[in-house]
Short mmCIF file of C-alpha atoms in Angstrom, two decimals:
data_model
loop_
_atom_site.label_atom_id
_atom_site.label_comp_id
_atom_site.label_asym_id
_atom_site.label_seq_id
_atom_site.Cartn_x
_atom_site.Cartn_y
_atom_site.Cartn_z
CA MET A 1 -50.51 171.48 118.67
CA TYR A 2 -50.42 174.56 120.84
CA PRO A 3 -48.87 177.89 119.91
CA ARG A 4 -45.21 178.38 120.73
CA LEU A 5 -46.03 180.59 123.77
CA VAL A 6 -48.08 177.84 125.41
CA ASN A 7 -45.36 175.29 124.74
CA ARG A 8 -42.74 177.55 126.34
CA ILE A 9 -44.90 178.03 129.40
CA VAL A 10 -45.51 174.30 129.76
CA LYS A 11 -41.78 173.61 129.40
CA ALA A 12 -40.98 176.21 132.08
CA ILE A 13 -43.51 174.59 134.43
CA ASP A 14 -42.17 171.12 133.75
CA ASP A 15 -38.56 172.26 134.30
CA LYS A 16 -39.49 173.21 137.88
CA LYS A 17 -41.44 170.02 138.51
CA GLY A 18 -44.91 171.49 138.26
CA GLU A 19 -47.50 168.70 138.42
CA GLU A 20 -50.78 167.89 136.67
CA ILE A 21 -50.21 170.42 133.90
CA LYS A 22 -53.41 171.02 131.92
CA VAL A 23 -53.92 173.29 128.96
CA TYR A 24 -57.41 174.46 128.04
CA ASN A 25 -58.31 176.09 124.74
CA VAL A 26 -60.93 178.72 125.57
CA LYS A 27 -60.90 180.71 122.32
CA ASN A 28 -64.59 180.07 121.77
CA LYS A 29 -65.57 180.73 125.40
CA THR A 30 -64.08 184.16 126.05
CA PRO A 31 -62.75 187.06 123.98
CA LEU A 32 -60.20 187.92 126.70
CA TYR A 33 -57.62 185.14 126.14
CA ASP A 34 -57.11 181.99 124.09
CA TYR A 35 -55.60 179.47 126.53
CA VAL A 36 -55.60 178.71 130.24
CA VAL A 37 -52.77 176.68 131.71
CA VAL A 38 -53.29 175.15 135.15
CA CYS A 39 -50.69 173.28 137.26
CA SER A 40 -50.13 172.14 140.80
CA SER A 41 -47.13 172.86 142.99
CA LYS A 42 -45.70 170.86 145.88
CA ASN A 43 -45.36 173.85 148.19
CA ASP A 44 -45.09 177.67 148.15
CA LYS A 45 -41.37 177.56 147.41
CA ASN A 46 -42.04 175.38 144.36
CA MET A 47 -44.90 177.71 143.34
CA LYS A 48 -42.55 180.70 143.33
CA ALA A 49 -39.91 178.71 141.41
CA ILE A 50 -42.46 177.80 138.72
CA ALA A 51 -43.63 181.42 138.37
CA SER A 52 -40.01 182.62 138.11
CA SER A 53 -39.23 179.93 135.56
CA ILE A 54 -42.15 181.07 133.38
CA GLU A 55 -41.05 184.71 133.74
CA ASP A 56 -37.43 183.85 132.80
CA GLU A 57 -38.41 181.72 129.84
CA LEU A 58 -40.74 184.37 128.43
CA TYR A 59 -38.19 187.11 129.04
CA LYS A 60 -35.63 185.12 126.98
CA GLN A 61 -38.19 185.11 124.16
CA ASN A 62 -38.64 188.91 124.43
CA PHE A 63 -42.16 188.43 125.71
CA GLU A 64 -43.38 190.58 128.56
CA ILE A 65 -45.87 189.29 131.14
CA LYS A 66 -48.77 191.69 131.58
CA ASN A 67 -49.36 191.01 135.29
CA ILE A 68 -48.61 188.56 138.10
CA GLU A 69 -50.99 188.19 141.06
CA GLY A 70 -50.35 186.29 144.28
CA ARG A 71 -46.55 186.28 144.28
CA ASP A 72 -46.60 185.94 148.09
CA SER A 73 -49.51 183.49 148.21
CA LYS A 74 -49.08 179.96 149.46
CA ASP A 75 -52.12 178.77 147.49
CA TRP A 76 -52.44 180.43 144.07
CA VAL A 77 -50.35 182.52 141.65
CA VAL A 78 -51.83 183.85 138.40
CA LEU A 79 -49.75 185.07 135.45
CA ASP A 80 -51.45 187.10 132.72
CA CYS A 81 -49.49 186.46 129.54
CA TYR A 82 -51.97 188.30 127.32
CA ASP A 83 -53.42 185.43 125.24
CA VAL A 84 -52.53 182.85 127.93
CA ILE A 85 -53.52 182.87 131.58
CA VAL A 86 -51.46 180.63 133.92
CA HIS A 87 -52.74 179.37 137.26
CA ILE A 88 -50.23 177.79 139.64
CA MET A 89 -51.97 176.29 142.67
CA SER A 90 -51.23 174.18 145.70
CA GLU A 91 -52.75 170.73 145.33
CA GLU A 92 -55.23 171.36 148.14
CA TYR A 93 -56.35 174.72 146.77
CA ARG A 94 -56.69 173.36 143.25
CA ALA A 95 -59.00 170.62 144.53
CA HIS A 96 -61.00 173.17 146.56
CA VAL A 97 -61.46 175.67 143.74
CA ASP A 98 -62.02 173.03 141.02
CA LEU A 99 -60.97 175.39 138.22
CA ASP A 100 -60.43 172.31 136.04
CA GLY A 101 -64.07 171.38 136.46
CA LEU A 102 -65.17 174.87 135.46
CA LEU A 103 -62.89 174.87 132.41
CA ASN A 104 -64.11 171.47 131.31
CA LYS A 105 -67.77 172.50 131.32
CA LYS A 106 -69.31 172.89 127.91
CA ARG A 107 -71.23 176.08 127.17
#
């Protein structure tokens, strides 16, 4: 099972209808963070709603997000939650970037 923080993030994404939610354990691949969460959004309005939902959920848990990049993007928003990095992408951009493919590669 995942740590509580990851479960809260996944719940916040699911609450706003984020799609194709994937959680990657990268503890042994990088010293910078432990997990990467990737999800798709239907459109830019949905992407902003997902990011806000994560922010609100973590705020309720007295957890501060380190940084958010791409708030005004229509393709990709990244939330740095210290040990967890969250990528919210449009379906098209996710397919183009293929972050899932990179995260699935074995070292």
